[in-house]
Structure formats: structure tokens, C-alpha cells
């Protein structure tokens, strides 16, 4: 047994809490449930230097790409994104910072506290959260700020993700605004801070906490989610509840959320002032030797798109029609168009858009081309969002390897 979370989960402890949660949710018509777990071992090669990674099954997960096991950093194999607009829970990537992550949660004694600069502090059971507050659903992309870091040139320290540190899910939960209104935010409040059940091994390790401005927290879109794609959240994705901050990087989507504190001062905790900072420039872009850069906490996501049905080196038939499929998301706005190129960006055609699940969701797209003669073709997609932002042709760069913004390409061979 390599480490405790696996042991605990395999022993079925959390499976019981998970099933209890499933029964609370289904009693209130919130979800249906169905869970599995098993094990194997294989490897995958990521498309950059030192890219060999183990594939492994963790509890409630299918085989994912292992970047680290304690705490787990697990990447979604890219082929999953070709299979549907929503990322299945068992394929959803996993990222934790601190080693002591929750491996079991007693669903009956669990409480969500809402405290601080409020008129009426609350301690809510999961049952109360599910049955006493409005229920909303939103399709939204959860993307790690460091997604695609492995592609940064020059390379930067940090988890060397490919592009699979993202996923799209249908989230169900309570608008955070409804909880804040029930507690009564006092005048003079400036920030709302979120904390979860995880912690460091050493007491000196700063607890993982993130904050949003009071206005953002109460915008009606930020949600405390208790279901993901119609099921309880997997333990590794924040069971039993997590914050969902549509359009913003996942660092704010605090998992295993059990404490919400309204502050009358800006949050100066480590994770807001020292970590997840980006240059205060468009796309957080700077040159590697740039001096005197001002850094600010990362915020909204940027527009991205990907080809999902063809990988580098794929063979296609010269003269025949090749179907190209992919996904796009607008960051903090909807996708307004996707352009496709098969000649390395020399010419572009408009892709056909798939069903719209809302502005924060993945959106599928499709295009066709006929390679006129044998040889290599560089395929690219380029999305625009409703704010008018377009994926930059030249990739951005910053020392944290955050908010990758670039037209991605796939090289195929026609024969
Ligand atoms: N409690 C807690 N929540 C957390 C984190 C964490 O370390 N602890 N990491 C954040 C970061 S940086 C990311 S990228 C997302 C990952 O979400 P996922 O594991 O569900 O994919 O969780 C966020 N929420
Ligand atoms: Mo992240």
C-alpha cells in the first residue's frame, strides 16, 4: 500500500460516506448515483522533454496521468476531451497542494461554517444545504492556472502539466449569494475567504485558503456545489462540497469546503499574496529577462481551443476529406467563433459550432479539409470570445507558467 488515502478509500470508508451523500441528494431529487474503482499500471509520453508519465487508477478514478502521488496531481488523458463536451467525473483531473487531504468525510457530522463579519453566523449540515436553499446548475470549465505549463519555453518550475489539467462539468449547488444573504454580510466587508478540510503535515505550512471580493462572491454565479455531472463529487475533487467560480481559474474553486469567512480587510494569507500571482499585463505575458514586473493575483481565464480527434503524427489520407473536431472555451465569456487552419495559420476557415451549454462551458466545434497532396500539415484552431479576445498566435510566458494563451497546433501526415 503506497499511501493512506488509497488504503482508506479502498477499504470503503469513504464509499460509505459517498453513498450516504448520494442518498441525501437523491432524496431531494438532486442526483442519481453510481460509483466504481479498480487498479492497473501503464505509461504515457507527454509531448515535451521528460514527458514520460505513469498512468494509474486512484479511488473513484479511471487511469489518469500521474504527476505526483502525495498529494495527488493527476492529469486527464487528452483523448477524453474528444469523447464529449462534459468530462466524466472518473476522468476529471486532480490537484491538491497540501499532503493531508481528506480521505473520508462523515456526511452526518460535516458542517459548513459561515462566519466573520456577518450578522448571523451559520453552521449548515449538508442536508440543510441541499434542502433549505435555492438549487442552481451551471456548466463550467474548471482549469488549473498551470494547465499547459509543460509547454512553456523557456521551461519554468512547477507541475509539468500537458493540456489535461482542465475539465468541464455540470455543477449543481447553492448560489453563494443565498448563503451570504442568510448570514447577512455586514457593511464594511471587503473579501470572503474559503477554506477546506485539507492541511499541511507541519503546523507551519500555510493552510490553503483563497478569497474573492465581496462583490464577486455575491454575484449570484459563484456556487457552493454538492454535485458534479449529476453525482456526488469524487473525494479527490472536493467531496462533499466545493466552491465553483465560473470563468475563473480553479485555484479559487476551494475543495472540501467547510469554512467561509467574511473579512472586513483584504486577505493577506500566503495563497493570496505569495502564490498564484501573474504579471499585471495582458495574458500575464512578460519576456523571461523582463525586470520590475508588477505581479497580481490571477483572475479570470483566457480563451482557448483545442483539436481533440487528431494527435501529433496522426496519418490522414491525401485527397480524402478529413474531419477535425475540437473544443473551445471562452474563459470568462462565451465562445463567439472558432477558426480552423490546415496550413499552419496561412489561411483560416470558420468551424461549425456544436451545442451551446452556456458561456462557461466547453463548446465543441468541427471543420473539414482535404489535404491536396502527401506531406505534413500543421492544423490549428483559433477561438474568439464575446469580449473580442482572440487566442494569441505567439504563446504567452511568465515565470509561474500560468494562464497559457496560445494557438495550439497538431501536425498530421497525409499519405
Ligand atoms: N481545499 C483545496 N482546494 C483546492 C486546492 C487545494 O489544494 N485545496 N487546489 C486548487 C487548485 S490550484 C486547483 S487547480 C483545483 C483543482 O480542482 P480538481 O482537483 O477538482 O480538478 O482545486 C483547487 N481547490
Ligand atoms: Mo491549480
mmCIF file of C-alpha atoms in Angstrom, residues 49 102 144 146-147 175 216 260 287 311 320 349 377 411:
data_model
loop_
_atom_site.group_PDB
_atom_site.id
_atom_site.type_symbol
_atom_site.label_atom_id
_atom_site.label_comp_id
_atom_site.label_asym_id
_atom_site.label_seq_id
_atom_site.Cartn_x
_atom_site.Cartn_y
_atom_site.Cartn_z
ATOM 1 C CA UNK A 49 11.066 16.854 -22.683
ATOM 2 C CA UNK A 102 -9.489 14.380 3.313
ATOM 3 C CA UNK A 144 -5.775 24.804 -13.245
ATOM 4 C CA UNK A 146 -0.870 25.988 -14.580
ATOM 5 C CA UNK A 147 -2.608 23.966 -17.293
ATOM 6 C CA UNK A 175 -25.585 30.182 -5.053
ATOM 7 C CA UNK A 216 -17.599 38.750 -6.802
ATOM 8 C CA UNK A 260 -16.433 30.653 4.692
ATOM 9 C CA UNK A 287 9.681 38.212 -21.506
ATOM 10 C CA UNK A 311 -2.734 13.955 -32.271
ATOM 11 C CA UNK A 320 -9.783 12.494 -48.875
ATOM 12 C CA UNK A 349 -11.864 28.834 -42.323
ATOM 13 C CA UNK A 377 0.011 19.584 -42.463
ATOM 14 C CA UNK A 411 0.992 18.132 -37.100
#
